[in-house]
Amino acid sequence: MKLYFIACPYSDPNPEIVEQRFNQCTEVAAKLSLAGYAVYSQITMTHPINVVVSEQGKKISWTPIDEAYMARCDELIVLTLPGWDKSSGVAGEIEYFQSRGRQVWTYDEFAQEYDI
């Protein structure tokens, strides 16, 4: 079974936008999981952790952690939420998968291809 890494924009000065992105990413991860796809939803996992550590005045460097997960994933699904094309995180994730010859999908492309 293929393992899919879900990418979407996250950071924003407006905490309401951050929360919306978390919720949208989690909804897509749930939908794909219910359809039988193995997904790693980085934002779904890391957002609650970010909330805890920020309350402690700390910050986690997610890049090396994300790369450990990306190394294990077969393909990338990008959620094209507003701001995705300006997100350095999403750009880095796309570059990571493309540089290794792995498939990069937008969510819309993936959903259309697999009738989700």
PDB file of C-alpha atoms in Angstrom:
ATOM      1  CA  MET A   1       0.000   0.000   0.000  1.00  0.00           C
ATOM      2  CA  LYS A   2       1.311   3.435  -0.900  1.00  0.00           C
ATOM      3  CA  LEU A   3       1.825   6.020   1.812  1.00  0.00           C
ATOM      4  CA  TYR A   4       0.848   9.603   0.969  1.00  0.00           C
ATOM      5  CA  PHE A   5       2.242  12.739   2.620  1.00  0.00           C
ATOM      6  CA  ILE A   6      -0.291  15.573   2.760  1.00  0.00           C
ATOM      7  CA  ALA A   7       1.087  19.086   2.333  1.00  0.00           C
ATOM      8  CA  CYS A   8      -0.745  22.343   2.899  1.00  0.00           C
ATOM      9  CA  PRO A   9       0.070  25.880   3.975  1.00  0.00           C
ATOM     10  CA  TYR A  10       0.095  26.339   7.729  1.00  0.00           C
ATOM     11  CA  SER A  11       1.750  29.439   9.171  1.00  0.00           C
ATOM     12  CA  ASP A  12      -0.041  32.769   9.122  1.00  0.00           C
ATOM     13  CA  PRO A  13      -0.027  35.834  11.400  1.00  0.00           C
ATOM     14  CA  ASN A  14      -3.762  35.295  11.906  1.00  0.00           C
ATOM     15  CA  PRO A  15      -4.349  32.374  14.319  1.00  0.00           C
ATOM     16  CA  GLU A  16      -7.842  31.865  12.885  1.00  0.00           C
ATOM     17  CA  ILE A  17      -6.343  31.089   9.467  1.00  0.00           C
ATOM     18  CA  VAL A  18      -3.902  28.637  11.066  1.00  0.00           C
ATOM     19  CA  GLU A  19      -6.819  26.896  12.779  1.00  0.00           C
ATOM     20  CA  GLN A  20      -8.828  26.821   9.527  1.00  0.00           C
ATOM     21  CA  ARG A  21      -5.895  25.244   7.695  1.00  0.00           C
ATOM     22  CA  PHE A  22      -5.515  22.635  10.432  1.00  0.00           C
ATOM     23  CA  ASN A  23      -9.211  21.783  10.222  1.00  0.00           C
ATOM     24  CA  GLN A  24      -9.254  21.625   6.410  1.00  0.00           C
ATOM     25  CA  CYS A  25      -6.164  19.413   6.300  1.00  0.00           C
ATOM     26  CA  THR A  26      -7.601  17.106   8.952  1.00  0.00           C
ATOM     27  CA  GLU A  27     -10.904  16.830   7.069  1.00  0.00           C
ATOM     28  CA  VAL A  28      -9.074  15.796   3.886  1.00  0.00           C
ATOM     29  CA  ALA A  29      -6.919  13.297   5.818  1.00  0.00           C
ATOM     30  CA  ALA A  30     -10.065  11.798   7.325  1.00  0.00           C
ATOM     31  CA  LYS A  31     -11.759  11.578   3.926  1.00  0.00           C
ATOM     32  CA  LEU A  32      -8.744   9.871   2.337  1.00  0.00           C
ATOM     33  CA  SER A  33      -8.376   7.492   5.295  1.00  0.00           C
ATOM     34  CA  LEU A  34     -12.053   6.549   5.104  1.00  0.00           C
ATOM     35  CA  ALA A  35     -11.531   5.830   1.399  1.00  0.00           C
ATOM     36  CA  GLY A  36      -8.750   3.383   2.332  1.00  0.00           C
ATOM     37  CA  TYR A  37      -5.639   5.464   1.601  1.00  0.00           C
ATOM     38  CA  ALA A  38      -2.693   5.479   3.995  1.00  0.00           C
ATOM     39  CA  VAL A  39      -1.893   9.125   4.680  1.00  0.00           C
ATOM     40  CA  TYR A  40       0.456  11.070   6.902  1.00  0.00           C
ATOM     41  CA  SER A  41      -1.160  14.414   7.629  1.00  0.00           C
ATOM     42  CA  GLN A  42       1.687  16.518   8.925  1.00  0.00           C
ATOM     43  CA  ILE A  43      -0.483  19.484   9.942  1.00  0.00           C
ATOM     44  CA  THR A  44      -2.999  17.222  11.686  1.00  0.00           C
ATOM     45  CA  MET A  45      -0.216  15.795  13.821  1.00  0.00           C
ATOM     46  CA  THR A  46       1.928  18.859  14.400  1.00  0.00           C
ATOM     47  CA  HIS A  47      -0.659  21.574  15.044  1.00  0.00           C
ATOM     48  CA  PRO A  48      -1.722  20.245  18.472  1.00  0.00           C
ATOM     49  CA  ILE A  49       1.951  19.846  19.398  1.00  0.00           C
ATOM     50  CA  ASN A  50       2.657  23.419  18.269  1.00  0.00           C
ATOM     51  CA  VAL A  51      -0.158  24.667  20.490  1.00  0.00           C
ATOM     52  CA  VAL A  52       1.345  22.927  23.538  1.00  0.00           C
ATOM     53  CA  VAL A  53       4.927  24.059  22.965  1.00  0.00           C
ATOM     54  CA  SER A  54       3.939  27.641  22.111  1.00  0.00           C
ATOM     55  CA  GLU A  55       2.114  27.842  25.452  1.00  0.00           C
ATOM     56  CA  GLN A  56       5.497  26.969  26.977  1.00  0.00           C
ATOM     57  CA  GLY A  57       7.203  29.696  24.927  1.00  0.00           C
ATOM     58  CA  LYS A  58       9.032  27.121  22.803  1.00  0.00           C
ATOM     59  CA  LYS A  59       9.206  26.278  19.119  1.00  0.00           C
ATOM     60  CA  ILE A  60      10.023  23.070  17.254  1.00  0.00           C
ATOM     61  CA  SER A  61      12.088  22.927  14.076  1.00  0.00           C
ATOM     62  CA  TRP A  62       9.875  20.654  11.997  1.00  0.00           C
ATOM     63  CA  THR A  63      11.989  20.394   8.834  1.00  0.00           C
ATOM     64  CA  PRO A  64      14.203  17.448   9.879  1.00  0.00           C
ATOM     65  CA  ILE A  65      11.234  15.664  11.451  1.00  0.00           C
ATOM     66  CA  ASP A  66       9.128  16.183   8.319  1.00  0.00           C
ATOM     67  CA  GLU A  67      11.963  14.872   6.155  1.00  0.00           C
ATOM     68  CA  ALA A  68      12.018  11.636   8.166  1.00  0.00           C
ATOM     69  CA  TYR A  69       8.332  11.143   7.338  1.00  0.00           C
ATOM     70  CA  MET A  70       8.722  12.258   3.719  1.00  0.00           C
ATOM     71  CA  ALA A  71      11.512   9.710   3.252  1.00  0.00           C
ATOM     72  CA  ARG A  72       9.005   6.981   4.078  1.00  0.00           C
ATOM     73  CA  CYS A  73       6.165   8.325   1.935  1.00  0.00           C
ATOM     74  CA  ASP A  74       5.685   7.304  -1.670  1.00  0.00           C
ATOM     75  CA  GLU A  75       3.775  10.289  -3.027  1.00  0.00           C
ATOM     76  CA  LEU A  76       2.757  13.834  -2.101  1.00  0.00           C
ATOM     77  CA  ILE A  77      -0.738  15.299  -2.100  1.00  0.00           C
ATOM     78  CA  VAL A  78      -0.845  19.106  -1.981  1.00  0.00           C
ATOM     79  CA  LEU A  79      -3.926  20.882  -0.670  1.00  0.00           C
ATOM     80  CA  THR A  80      -4.225  24.024  -2.734  1.00  0.00           C
ATOM     81  CA  LEU A  81      -5.712  26.121   0.038  1.00  0.00           C
ATOM     82  CA  PRO A  82      -5.291  29.891  -0.275  1.00  0.00           C
ATOM     83  CA  GLY A  83      -1.608  30.674   0.182  1.00  0.00           C
ATOM     84  CA  TRP A  84      -0.303  27.259  -0.832  1.00  0.00           C
ATOM     85  CA  ASP A  85       1.667  28.753  -3.731  1.00  0.00           C
ATOM     86  CA  LYS A  86       3.407  31.214  -1.371  1.00  0.00           C
ATOM     87  CA  SER A  87       4.210  28.681   1.353  1.00  0.00           C
ATOM     88  CA  SER A  88       7.926  27.929   1.705  1.00  0.00           C
ATOM     89  CA  GLY A  89       7.018  24.706   3.533  1.00  0.00           C
ATOM     90  CA  VAL A  90       4.826  23.436   0.704  1.00  0.00           C
ATOM     91  CA  ALA A  91       7.464  24.484  -1.853  1.00  0.00           C
ATOM     92  CA  GLY A  92      10.106  22.528   0.059  1.00  0.00           C
ATOM     93  CA  GLU A  93       7.902  19.458   0.253  1.00  0.00           C
ATOM     94  CA  ILE A  94       7.158  19.594  -3.481  1.00  0.00           C
ATOM     95  CA  GLU A  95      10.861  19.977  -4.260  1.00  0.00           C
ATOM     96  CA  TYR A  96      11.713  17.063  -1.946  1.00  0.00           C
ATOM     97  CA  PHE A  97       9.356  14.675  -3.726  1.00  0.00           C
ATOM     98  CA  GLN A  98      10.119  15.916  -7.245  1.00  0.00           C
ATOM     99  CA  SER A  99      13.880  15.675  -6.711  1.00  0.00           C
ATOM    100  CA  ARG A 100      13.431  12.013  -5.832  1.00  0.00           C
ATOM    101  CA  GLY A 101      11.215  11.249  -8.812  1.00  0.00           C
ATOM    102  CA  ARG A 102       8.120  10.735  -6.660  1.00  0.00           C
ATOM    103  CA  GLN A 103       4.618  11.661  -7.769  1.00  0.00           C
ATOM    104  CA  VAL A 104       3.260  15.054  -6.695  1.00  0.00           C
ATOM    105  CA  TRP A 105      -0.505  15.547  -6.889  1.00  0.00           C
ATOM    106  CA  THR A 106      -2.795  18.384  -6.048  1.00  0.00           C
ATOM    107  CA  TYR A 107      -5.673  17.099  -3.979  1.00  0.00           C
ATOM    108  CA  ASP A 108      -8.078  17.927  -6.818  1.00  0.00           C
ATOM    109  CA  GLU A 109      -6.004  15.878  -9.289  1.00  0.00           C
ATOM    110  CA  PHE A 110      -5.808  12.951  -6.874  1.00  0.00           C
ATOM    111  CA  ALA A 111      -9.531  13.056  -6.065  1.00  0.00           C
ATOM    112  CA  GLN A 112     -10.416  13.166  -9.737  1.00  0.00           C
ATOM    113  CA  GLU A 113      -8.029  10.353 -10.675  1.00  0.00           C
ATOM    114  CA  TYR A 114      -9.308   8.061  -7.910  1.00  0.00           C
ATOM    115  CA  ASP A 115     -12.920   9.275  -7.877  1.00  0.00           C
ATOM    116  CA  ILE A 116     -12.891  10.429  -4.267  1.00  0.00           C
TER     117      ILE A 116
END
